[in-house]
Amino acid sequence: MDAYYKNNPDMPFEERAKINYDHPSAFDVDLMLEQLRELKNGKTVMTPVYDFSTHLRSDERIAAESRRVIIVEGILLFAIPEIADEIDIKVFVDTDADVRILRRILRDVNERGRSLDSVVKQYLTTVKPMHEHFIEPSKRYADIIVPEGGQNDVAINMIVDAIKKKMSD
C-alpha cells in the first residue's frame, strides 16, 4: 500500500513533510484500485515506487505480474471500504503497541534518515491517533486476526489453508 501514497511534486518539501501519512486520504485510492483490479483480471501493472526521504514517487516503476494469489498489505487497507471490498481473504496482523513503536523508530531512523525526536513527535501527533481512529476499528472487517504476527504458527497454518482452499475453488 505504501507505493500508493499520493504524489505531490508541486508542493514544497516542508509542506509534504507535514502531510498526515497515517490517514486514508494520503493514498491514491483510485490508482491502487485500478491496478488491483487489473491484477485480478490477469494483467501486469507497473506499480509506483514511493521515496520516503523526499515524500514523492520516484521515476522508477516495478512490474507486478498477475497471479492466482495476490497479496496486498498495508495498515489502512480495511479502513478504505473500496479497497477492502476487493480483498477475498482479509488478515489483520495484530501487534503490541510497544513493538509497533520500536519497529517504527528503528525503521525511520535507520532507513528513512529521520531523527528520534521527529519519529516520536509524529507518533504522538498522527500515528497513534490515526491507529486508534482508523486501524484498530478496521479489525472488525478481518476474516482472520493474527495475534503476535509471524510468530503465530496456528494462525499462519489457517491462512495457508484458506488460500489453498480459495485456489481450488
JSON list of C-alpha atoms in Angstrom, two decimals, residues 1-11 16 19-21 23-32 48-52 54-58 80:
[
{"chain": "A", "resi": 1, "resn": "MET", "atom": "CA", "xyz": [0.00, 0.00, 0.00]},
{"chain": "A", "resi": 2, "resn": "ASP", "atom": "CA", "xyz": [2.92, 2.35, 0.67]},
{"chain": "A", "resi": 3, "resn": "ALA", "atom": "CA", "xyz": [3.60, 2.54, -3.06]},
{"chain": "A", "resi": 4, "resn": "TYR", "atom": "CA", "xyz": [0.28, 4.34, -3.49]},
{"chain": "A", "resi": 5, "resn": "TYR", "atom": "CA", "xyz": [0.89, 7.43, -1.38]},
{"chain": "A", "resi": 6, "resn": "LYS", "atom": "CA", "xyz": [-0.29, 10.43, -3.36]},
{"chain": "A", "resi": 7, "resn": "ASN", "atom": "CA", "xyz": [2.41, 12.21, -5.31]},
{"chain": "A", "resi": 8, "resn": "ASN", "atom": "CA", "xyz": [2.68, 15.95, -4.63]},
{"chain": "A", "resi": 9, "resn": "PRO", "atom": "CA", "xyz": [5.59, 17.19, -6.75]},
{"chain": "A", "resi": 10, "resn": "ASP", "atom": "CA", "xyz": [4.29, 20.77, -6.90]},
{"chain": "A", "resi": 11, "resn": "MET", "atom": "CA", "xyz": [4.23, 21.04, -3.12]},
{"chain": "A", "resi": 16, "resn": "ARG", "atom": "CA", "xyz": [4.89, 17.41, 2.01]},
{"chain": "A", "resi": 19, "resn": "ILE", "atom": "CA", "xyz": [1.03, 15.61, 5.44]},
{"chain": "A", "resi": 20, "resn": "ASN", "atom": "CA", "xyz": [-0.68, 13.08, 7.68]},
{"chain": "A", "resi": 21, "resn": "TYR", "atom": "CA", "xyz": [0.54, 9.88, 6.02]},
{"chain": "A", "resi": 23, "resn": "HIS", "atom": "CA", "xyz": [-4.78, 8.97, 7.23]},
{"chain": "A", "resi": 24, "resn": "PRO", "atom": "CA", "xyz": [-6.61, 7.19, 4.38]},
{"chain": "A", "resi": 25, "resn": "SER", "atom": "CA", "xyz": [-6.71, 10.46, 2.41]},
{"chain": "A", "resi": 26, "resn": "ALA", "atom": "CA", "xyz": [-2.91, 10.25, 1.94]},
{"chain": "A", "resi": 27, "resn": "PHE", "atom": "CA", "xyz": [-3.37, 7.44, -0.60]},
{"chain": "A", "resi": 28, "resn": "ASP", "atom": "CA", "xyz": [-4.11, 7.46, -4.31]},
{"chain": "A", "resi": 29, "resn": "VAL", "atom": "CA", "xyz": [-7.05, 5.11, -3.86]},
{"chain": "A", "resi": 30, "resn": "ASP", "atom": "CA", "xyz": [-8.14, 5.38, -7.50]},
{"chain": "A", "resi": 31, "resn": "LEU", "atom": "CA", "xyz": [-4.77, 4.21, -8.84]},
{"chain": "A", "resi": 32, "resn": "MET", "atom": "CA", "xyz": [-4.50, 1.44, -6.26]},
{"chain": "A", "resi": 48, "resn": "PRO", "atom": "CA", "xyz": [4.80, 3.24, -8.39]},
{"chain": "A", "resi": 49, "resn": "VAL", "atom": "CA", "xyz": [7.77, 3.41, -6.04]},
{"chain": "A", "resi": 50, "resn": "TYR", "atom": "CA", "xyz": [7.47, 5.85, -3.17]},
{"chain": "A", "resi": 51, "resn": "ASP", "atom": "CA", "xyz": [10.55, 7.61, -1.78]},
{"chain": "A", "resi": 52, "resn": "PHE", "atom": "CA", "xyz": [10.05, 8.27, 1.92]},
{"chain": "A", "resi": 54, "resn": "THR", "atom": "CA", "xyz": [11.54, 13.07, -0.33]},
{"chain": "A", "resi": 55, "resn": "HIS", "atom": "CA", "xyz": [7.85, 12.24, 0.19]},
{"chain": "A", "resi": 56, "resn": "LEU", "atom": "CA", "xyz": [7.49, 11.76, -3.57]},
{"chain": "A", "resi": 57, "resn": "ARG", "atom": "CA", "xyz": [7.13, 8.91, -6.01]},
{"chain": "A", "resi": 58, "resn": "SER", "atom": "CA", "xyz": [10.37, 8.12, -7.76]},
{"chain": "A", "resi": 80, "resn": "ILE", "atom": "CA", "xyz": [-10.83, 2.18, 2.91]}
]
